[in-house]
Short mmCIF file of C-alpha atoms and ligand atoms in Angstrom, two decimals:
data_model
loop_
_atom_site.label_atom_id
_atom_site.label_comp_id
_atom_site.label_asym_id
_atom_site.label_seq_id
_atom_site.Cartn_x
_atom_site.Cartn_y
_atom_site.Cartn_z
CA MET A 1 -45.94 95.95 57.45
CA THR A 2 -44.51 96.97 54.10
CA PHE A 3 -40.79 96.69 53.69
CA ASP A 4 -39.28 100.15 54.11
CA PRO A 5 -35.61 100.60 53.21
CA GLU A 6 -35.39 103.78 55.31
CA THR A 7 -36.28 102.06 58.55
CA THR A 8 -35.42 98.44 57.92
CA THR A 9 -33.26 96.37 60.22
CA PHE A 10 -30.56 95.70 57.70
CA LEU A 11 -28.22 92.78 58.31
CA ILE A 12 -27.23 91.51 54.89
CA ALA A 13 -23.62 90.47 54.31
CA GLY A 14 -22.77 93.82 52.72
CA PRO A 15 -23.54 96.48 51.75
CA VAL A 16 -24.12 97.12 55.44
CA ARG A 17 -26.02 99.82 57.30
CA ILE A 18 -24.34 103.21 56.96
CA HIS A 19 -23.96 105.82 59.69
CA PRO A 20 -25.94 109.03 58.97
CA ARG A 21 -22.71 111.05 59.20
CA VAL A 22 -21.33 109.00 56.33
CA LEU A 23 -24.53 109.40 54.31
CA ARG A 24 -24.57 113.16 54.85
CA ALA A 25 -20.95 113.45 53.75
CA MET A 26 -22.04 112.53 50.22
CA ALA A 27 -24.69 115.24 49.96
CA THR A 28 -22.51 118.03 48.64
CA PRO A 29 -22.44 119.96 45.38
CA SER A 30 -20.04 118.72 42.72
CA LEU A 31 -16.38 119.27 43.53
CA ASN A 32 -13.47 119.80 41.20
CA HIS A 33 -11.62 116.54 41.54
CA ARG A 34 -8.44 118.30 40.41
CA GLY A 35 -8.84 121.13 42.90
CA ASP A 36 -7.15 121.79 46.24
CA TYR A 37 -10.11 120.79 48.39
CA PHE A 38 -10.42 117.34 46.85
CA HIS A 39 -6.66 116.84 47.04
CA SER A 40 -6.91 117.56 50.77
CA VAL A 41 -9.66 114.93 51.06
CA VAL A 42 -7.46 112.36 49.33
CA ALA A 43 -4.54 113.32 51.57
CA GLU A 44 -6.68 112.69 54.65
CA ILE A 45 -7.89 109.35 53.27
CA ARG A 46 -4.28 108.32 52.68
CA GLU A 47 -3.44 109.14 56.28
CA LEU A 48 -6.45 107.16 57.54
CA LEU A 49 -6.14 104.02 55.40
CA PRO A 50 -3.49 102.43 57.66
CA VAL A 51 -6.05 102.61 60.50
CA MET A 52 -8.35 100.35 58.50
CA PHE A 53 -5.69 97.96 57.20
CA GLY A 54 -3.88 97.88 60.53
CA ALA A 55 -0.64 98.29 58.58
CA LYS A 56 1.29 100.83 56.59
CA GLY A 57 2.12 100.22 52.97
CA HIS A 58 1.29 101.47 49.52
CA GLN A 59 -2.47 101.88 49.65
CA VAL A 60 -4.81 102.98 46.90
CA VAL A 61 -8.51 103.64 46.49
CA LEU A 62 -10.12 102.46 43.27
CA THR A 63 -13.48 103.54 41.94
CA GLY A 64 -15.27 100.23 41.49
CA SER A 65 -16.65 97.50 43.73
CA GLY A 66 -14.54 94.88 45.49
CA SER A 67 -14.23 92.89 42.27
CA ALA A 68 -12.46 95.85 40.66
CA GLY A 69 -9.91 95.64 43.48
CA LEU A 70 -9.48 91.91 42.87
CA GLU A 71 -9.07 92.44 39.14
CA ALA A 72 -6.50 95.17 39.85
CA MET A 73 -4.56 92.97 42.27
CA TYR A 74 -4.56 89.81 40.19
CA SER A 75 -3.98 91.47 36.81
CA SER A 76 -1.05 93.45 38.22
CA LEU A 77 0.54 90.74 40.35
CA VAL A 78 -0.15 87.17 39.24
CA PRO A 79 2.83 85.85 37.31
CA ARG A 80 2.66 85.33 33.57
CA ASP A 81 5.66 83.00 33.44
CA ARG A 82 5.23 80.98 36.64
CA ARG A 83 2.39 79.17 38.37
CA ALA A 84 -0.32 80.81 40.47
CA LEU A 85 -1.85 78.80 43.29
CA VAL A 86 -5.51 79.56 44.01
CA LEU A 87 -7.18 78.30 47.18
CA SER A 88 -10.95 78.01 47.07
CA ASN A 89 -13.75 76.89 49.37
CA GLY A 90 -16.70 79.07 48.47
CA ASN A 91 -18.33 81.25 45.85
CA PHE A 92 -15.75 84.03 46.12
CA GLY A 93 -12.86 81.58 45.97
CA GLU A 94 -14.32 80.29 42.71
CA ARG A 95 -14.78 83.84 41.44
CA GLY A 96 -11.16 84.67 42.36
CA ASP A 97 -10.06 81.57 40.46
CA GLN A 98 -11.87 82.85 37.35
CA ILE A 99 -10.20 86.24 37.62
CA VAL A 100 -6.72 84.79 38.14
CA ARG A 101 -7.19 82.52 35.10
CA ARG A 102 -7.82 85.59 32.92
CA TYR A 103 -4.31 86.84 33.66
CA CYS A 104 -2.16 83.79 34.38
CA PRO A 105 -1.84 80.91 31.91
CA ASN A 106 -0.65 78.42 34.53
CA VAL A 107 -2.99 78.14 37.51
CA THR A 108 -3.26 75.34 40.04
CA THR A 109 -6.39 75.34 42.18
CA VAL A 110 -6.60 73.58 45.52
CA SER A 111 -10.15 73.50 46.77
CA ALA A 112 -12.40 72.20 49.50
CA PRO A 113 -16.19 71.92 49.48
CA TRP A 114 -17.94 75.19 50.30
CA GLY A 115 -17.75 75.89 54.02
CA ARG A 116 -15.05 73.28 54.75
CA ALA A 117 -11.42 73.92 55.69
CA LEU A 118 -8.81 74.22 52.96
CA PRO A 119 -6.65 71.08 52.79
CA ALA A 120 -3.50 72.51 54.36
CA GLU A 121 -1.33 69.49 53.51
CA ALA A 122 -2.30 69.65 49.83
CA VAL A 123 -1.50 73.38 49.83
CA ARG A 124 1.91 72.75 51.39
CA ALA A 125 2.61 69.94 48.92
CA GLU A 126 1.74 72.19 45.98
CA LEU A 127 4.02 74.94 47.32
CA ALA A 128 6.84 72.45 47.86
CA LYS A 129 6.77 71.53 44.14
CA GLY A 130 8.14 75.03 43.49
CA ASP A 131 7.59 77.56 40.73
CA ILE A 132 4.62 79.22 42.44
CA GLY A 133 4.77 82.96 41.85
CA ALA A 134 1.63 83.91 43.80
CA VAL A 135 -0.81 82.38 46.26
CA CYS A 136 -4.33 83.78 45.91
CA VAL A 137 -6.88 83.23 48.65
CA VAL A 138 -10.08 84.64 50.15
CA HIS A 139 -9.62 85.36 53.84
CA ASN A 140 -13.28 85.47 54.82
CA GLU A 141 -15.59 83.47 52.54
CA THR A 142 -18.70 85.64 52.70
CA SER A 143 -20.77 83.15 50.72
CA VAL A 144 -20.67 80.57 53.52
CA GLY A 145 -19.63 82.56 56.60
CA PHE A 146 -16.24 80.89 56.80
CA ALA A 147 -12.96 82.44 58.01
CA ASN A 148 -10.01 80.67 56.42
CA ASP A 149 -7.14 79.86 58.79
CA LEU A 150 -4.49 81.76 56.88
CA ALA A 151 -2.09 81.74 59.84
CA ALA A 152 -1.68 77.98 59.40
CA LEU A 153 -0.56 78.45 55.81
CA VAL A 154 1.79 81.39 56.41
CA PRO A 155 5.05 79.47 57.08
CA ALA A 156 4.76 77.43 53.87
CA ILE A 157 3.76 80.44 51.78
CA ARG A 158 6.66 82.48 53.13
CA ALA A 159 9.13 79.64 52.64
CA SER A 160 8.04 79.36 49.00
CA GLY A 161 8.83 83.01 48.31
CA ALA A 162 5.51 83.40 46.44
CA LEU A 163 3.57 86.64 46.62
CA PHE A 164 0.72 86.30 49.13
CA LEU A 165 -2.40 87.91 47.64
CA VAL A 166 -5.53 88.10 49.78
CA ASP A 167 -9.17 88.89 49.08
CA GLY A 168 -9.91 90.66 52.34
CA ILE A 169 -13.18 92.17 51.16
CA SER A 170 -15.29 90.96 54.08
CA ALA A 171 -12.36 90.55 56.48
CA VAL A 172 -10.74 93.99 56.67
CA ALA A 173 -12.07 95.92 59.70
CA GLY A 174 -14.10 92.83 60.61
CA ILE A 175 -11.79 90.00 61.59
CA PRO A 176 -8.13 90.20 62.62
CA GLU A 177 -5.86 90.21 59.58
CA PRO A 178 -2.29 90.96 60.71
CA ILE A 179 -0.91 91.97 57.33
CA ASP A 180 2.71 92.49 58.43
CA ALA A 181 2.93 89.54 60.81
CA TRP A 182 1.60 87.19 58.13
CA GLY A 183 3.72 88.74 55.38
CA ILE A 184 0.73 89.48 53.16
CA ASP A 185 1.81 91.24 49.98
CA ALA A 186 -1.52 92.56 48.77
CA VAL A 187 -5.00 92.81 50.27
CA VAL A 188 -8.24 94.06 48.79
CA ALA A 189 -10.90 95.63 50.99
CA GLY A 190 -14.42 96.63 49.95
CA SER A 191 -15.99 99.88 51.12
CA GLN A 192 -19.37 98.28 51.86
CA LYS A 193 -18.31 95.72 54.47
CA GLY A 194 -16.41 96.18 57.76
CA LEU A 195 -15.81 99.85 57.09
CA ALA A 196 -19.53 100.56 56.63
CA ALA A 197 -19.14 103.01 53.77
CA PRO A 198 -21.31 102.88 50.64
CA ALA A 199 -20.59 100.25 47.99
CA GLY A 200 -18.45 101.28 45.03
CA LEU A 201 -14.87 101.66 46.23
CA ALA A 202 -12.11 99.09 46.59
CA MET A 203 -9.03 99.74 48.69
CA VAL A 204 -5.82 97.87 47.94
CA HIS A 205 -2.83 97.52 50.27
CA LEU A 206 0.54 96.62 48.73
CA SER A 207 3.81 95.64 50.42
CA ASP A 208 7.16 96.96 49.14
CA ARG A 209 7.70 93.59 47.49
CA ALA A 210 4.33 93.79 45.74
CA LEU A 211 5.02 97.34 44.60
CA ALA A 212 8.27 96.19 43.00
CA ALA A 213 6.48 93.27 41.31
CA LEU A 214 3.64 95.27 39.71
CA HIS A 215 3.26 94.75 35.99
CA PRO A 216 0.72 96.34 33.66
CA GLY A 217 -2.60 94.51 33.67
CA THR A 218 -5.75 96.37 32.74
CA PHE A 219 -5.52 100.05 31.81
CA TYR A 220 -8.18 101.46 34.17
CA LEU A 221 -7.05 99.37 37.12
CA ASP A 222 -3.30 99.67 36.59
CA LEU A 223 -2.12 99.70 40.20
CA ALA A 224 1.19 101.36 39.38
CA ALA A 225 -0.69 104.31 37.85
CA HIS A 226 -2.94 104.54 40.92
CA VAL A 227 0.01 104.44 43.35
CA LYS A 228 1.81 107.15 41.36
CA SER A 229 -1.22 109.46 41.31
CA LEU A 230 -2.13 108.90 44.92
CA GLU A 231 1.34 109.92 46.01
CA LYS A 232 0.31 113.37 44.72
CA ASN A 233 -3.11 113.09 46.42
CA ASP A 234 -4.63 112.57 43.02
CA THR A 235 -6.32 109.80 41.05
CA PRO A 236 -5.47 108.80 37.48
CA TRP A 237 -9.09 109.02 36.28
CA THR A 238 -12.18 110.83 37.52
CA PRO A 239 -12.94 109.28 40.90
CA ALA A 240 -16.39 108.69 42.43
CA VAL A 241 -16.12 111.96 44.35
CA PRO A 242 -19.15 111.53 46.69
CA LEU A 243 -17.94 108.05 47.62
CA PHE A 244 -14.50 109.40 48.49
CA LEU A 245 -16.19 111.93 50.83
CA ALA A 246 -18.16 109.10 52.42
CA LEU A 247 -14.99 107.01 52.69
CA ARG A 248 -13.22 109.78 54.60
CA GLU A 249 -16.10 109.99 57.08
CA ALA A 250 -16.32 106.22 57.55
CA LEU A 251 -12.56 106.08 58.14
CA LEU A 252 -12.86 108.87 60.72
CA LEU A 253 -15.59 106.89 62.51
CA LEU A 254 -13.38 103.81 62.48
CA LYS A 255 -10.47 105.82 63.87
CA GLN A 256 -12.71 107.16 66.65
CA GLU A 257 -13.79 103.66 67.59
CA GLY A 258 -10.34 102.15 67.02
CA LEU A 259 -9.66 99.11 64.84
CA GLY A 260 -9.12 96.85 67.86
CA ALA A 261 -12.42 97.94 69.40
CA ARG A 262 -14.30 97.38 66.15
CA LEU A 263 -12.86 93.89 65.76
CA ALA A 264 -13.71 93.09 69.37
CA ARG A 265 -17.29 94.40 68.99
CA THR A 266 -17.75 92.47 65.75
CA HIS A 267 -16.54 89.33 67.51
CA ARG A 268 -18.98 89.81 70.42
CA LEU A 269 -21.87 90.29 68.00
CA ALA A 270 -20.83 87.17 66.07
CA ASP A 271 -20.58 85.14 69.24
CA ALA A 272 -24.07 86.27 70.32
CA THR A 273 -25.46 85.52 66.85
CA ARG A 274 -24.09 81.98 66.94
CA ALA A 275 -25.52 81.46 70.43
CA ALA A 276 -28.92 82.79 69.31
CA VAL A 277 -28.90 80.48 66.27
CA ALA A 278 -28.20 77.50 68.52
CA ALA A 279 -30.95 78.60 70.94
CA LEU A 280 -33.43 78.41 68.05
CA GLY A 281 -32.35 74.86 67.32
CA LEU A 282 -30.83 75.93 64.01
CA GLU A 283 -27.48 74.84 62.64
CA LEU A 284 -24.55 76.76 61.15
CA PHE A 285 -23.73 75.92 57.54
CA PRO A 286 -19.91 76.05 57.82
CA ASP A 287 -17.67 74.03 60.07
CA PRO A 288 -18.32 75.88 63.38
CA ALA A 289 -14.60 75.86 64.22
CA PHE A 290 -14.08 78.35 61.38
CA ALA A 291 -17.31 80.37 61.66
CA SER A 292 -16.78 83.92 60.48
CA ASP A 293 -17.12 86.90 62.79
CA THR A 294 -18.54 89.13 60.06
CA VAL A 295 -21.17 86.83 58.50
CA THR A 296 -23.10 83.94 60.04
CA ALA A 297 -24.46 81.39 57.56
CA VAL A 298 -27.34 79.28 58.88
CA LYS A 299 -29.07 76.23 57.37
CA ASN A 300 -32.72 76.89 56.65
CA PRO A 301 -35.03 74.75 58.81
CA THR A 302 -36.22 71.70 56.85
CA GLY A 303 -39.14 72.55 54.62
CA MET A 304 -38.60 76.30 54.82
CA GLY A 305 -37.13 78.02 51.79
CA ASP A 306 -36.65 81.71 51.06
CA PRO A 307 -40.39 82.40 50.55
CA GLU A 308 -41.27 80.98 53.98
CA LEU A 309 -38.34 82.52 55.83
CA ARG A 310 -36.47 85.50 54.44
CA LYS A 311 -39.39 86.91 52.50
CA VAL A 312 -41.63 86.83 55.57
CA LEU A 313 -38.92 88.52 57.63
CA GLU A 314 -38.63 91.21 54.99
CA LYS A 315 -42.28 91.82 54.16
CA GLU A 316 -43.82 91.44 57.57
CA TYR A 317 -41.12 92.43 60.00
CA ASN A 318 -39.01 94.84 57.94
CA VAL A 319 -35.91 92.76 58.68
CA LEU A 320 -33.43 92.02 55.93
CA VAL A 321 -31.01 89.12 56.02
CA GLN A 322 -29.31 87.55 53.03
CA GLY A 323 -29.91 84.33 51.13
CA GLY A 324 -27.46 81.71 49.97
CA GLN A 325 -25.47 81.76 46.73
CA GLY A 326 -25.01 79.15 44.03
CA ALA A 327 -26.04 75.66 45.14
CA GLN A 328 -26.91 77.05 48.58
CA THR A 329 -29.62 79.35 47.24
CA GLY A 330 -32.81 78.74 49.23
CA LYS A 331 -30.95 76.37 51.56
CA ILE A 332 -29.12 78.78 53.84
CA PHE A 333 -29.53 82.34 55.02
CA ARG A 334 -26.78 84.72 56.07
CA ILE A 335 -26.72 87.37 58.77
CA GLY A 336 -24.10 90.10 58.39
CA HIS A 337 -22.93 91.64 61.67
CA MET A 338 -20.02 93.84 60.69
CA GLY A 339 -19.41 97.56 60.34
CA ILE A 340 -21.70 99.56 62.61
CA ALA A 341 -24.15 96.70 63.23
CA ASP A 342 -25.06 96.67 66.90
CA TRP A 343 -27.03 94.88 69.64
CA PRO A 344 -30.46 96.38 68.77
CA ASP A 345 -30.05 95.03 65.20
CA LEU A 346 -29.52 91.52 66.56
CA LEU A 347 -32.38 91.74 69.06
CA VAL A 348 -34.88 92.89 66.43
CA THR A 349 -33.68 90.33 63.88
CA PHE A 350 -33.93 87.39 66.26
CA ALA A 351 -37.26 88.53 67.72
CA ALA A 352 -38.66 88.50 64.19
CA LEU A 353 -36.97 85.20 63.34
CA GLU A 354 -38.49 83.61 66.44
CA ARG A 355 -41.94 84.80 65.39
CA VAL A 356 -41.50 83.47 61.84
CA LEU A 357 -40.46 80.07 63.21
CA ALA A 358 -43.28 80.04 65.76
CA ARG A 359 -45.84 80.87 63.08
CA ALA A 360 -44.52 77.94 61.04
CA GLY A 361 -45.13 75.66 64.01
CA ARG A 362 -41.48 75.40 64.92
CA ALA A 363 -41.72 77.41 68.09
CA PRO A 364 -38.60 77.40 70.20
CA ALA A 365 -39.00 78.35 73.86
CA ARG A 366 -40.29 81.90 73.71
CA GLY A 367 -37.45 84.42 73.89
CA ALA A 368 -34.75 81.72 73.79
CA SER A 369 -32.59 83.45 71.20
CA LEU A 370 -33.13 86.86 72.82
CA ALA A 371 -31.98 85.48 76.16
CA ALA A 372 -28.85 84.11 74.48
CA ILE A 373 -28.10 87.57 73.07
CA LEU A 374 -28.89 89.41 76.31
CA GLU A 375 -26.52 87.12 78.21
CA ARG A 376 -23.71 88.26 75.96
CA MET A 377 -24.49 91.96 75.82
CA PRO A 378 -21.97 94.09 77.68
N1 PLP B 1 -14.92 88.68 47.59
C1 PLP B 1 -15.61 88.59 48.74
C2 PLP B 1 -15.02 87.81 49.87
C3 PLP B 1 -16.85 89.22 48.87
O1 PLP B 1 -17.54 89.14 50.01
C4 PLP B 1 -17.38 89.94 47.77
C5 PLP B 1 -18.70 90.56 47.85
O2 PLP B 1 -19.50 90.28 48.72
C6 PLP B 1 -16.61 90.01 46.60
C7 PLP B 1 -15.40 89.36 46.54
C8 PLP B 1 -17.12 90.77 45.41
O3 PLP B 1 -17.15 92.13 45.76
P1 PLP B 1 -18.11 93.14 44.98
O4 PLP B 1 -19.46 92.53 44.97
O5 PLP B 1 -18.03 94.39 45.86
O6 PLP B 1 -17.54 93.35 43.64
#
């Protein structure tokens, strides 16, 4: 079979599969982005954003991928005259560290190996030294399928008075992230992950405290300018109009399902994926106690790299999963199960994976992973 993007089973770690309603929403003639109709679209998006974040606040939509949202958040909020504390245990933690260092001259990084828990005591000790203006952390480390235990760090972060800045790109609408209960000051979400909209928009939530602390960073991504425009249902620069139309539709779908229901469904799919992985005799890459509900990272079977595994899945079974990043390239593969991913996606993916393993002489009991999934299907 030749890989066909129109019919593929598509479980990479984002962009994720998009509902046809969301795709169709983009197929419109050009709109005047300063006209009444587009203003009404922005007004509706503003009303719907709290559904996705699970909190009310000052929320903006930026034209640009998730990294644009991170650059906006860090350039506008990391202190110039105090320390920033960056926590890192994966590729995106390291990327966040690089961004923060562009805007803050005094950064302390506390890290753990990829896929291992952040050293909570070291974080607390760093906070206790004082002078930390912002704590910057990735909630869900997409690169290694690891959900950081932010709740455990909340008391120390709050006691320090530092701004709490979170990369929620693969967490928002995928794993529980109680923004108000944890006292998060800013969160970045990406359109192409739990929301299941096309790639190219970043949504940023700001608390009152964060709004008051905004300072000019970059020109294009100046969050204060975006907040001011959005209050008038406008954007400071020409927005990606078709993506805004898709965003509205994806938010409406999320509202119909309900945030709680989407999180619960994502969790059930993740649980079934982990059980299916175990049934194949494969091993998770991250510490299983912190395995992410949006992305499962699995160690490649010994002797099988990308050409023997992912490429066969793609070329012969029309199933797309994602490879590893950095040092994990060719050593792990990642299955995304967020957004509108559903049971048939898992069944097809694991049926194909079983065949690929069997053909390589690593046959598990026939149907073992499918049975594990079926047991967990509602
Ligand atoms: N942070 C996390 C946790 C991510 O998962 C990603 C992308 O996968 C990014 C940052 C970068 O986002 P983008 O590629 O949309 O710029």
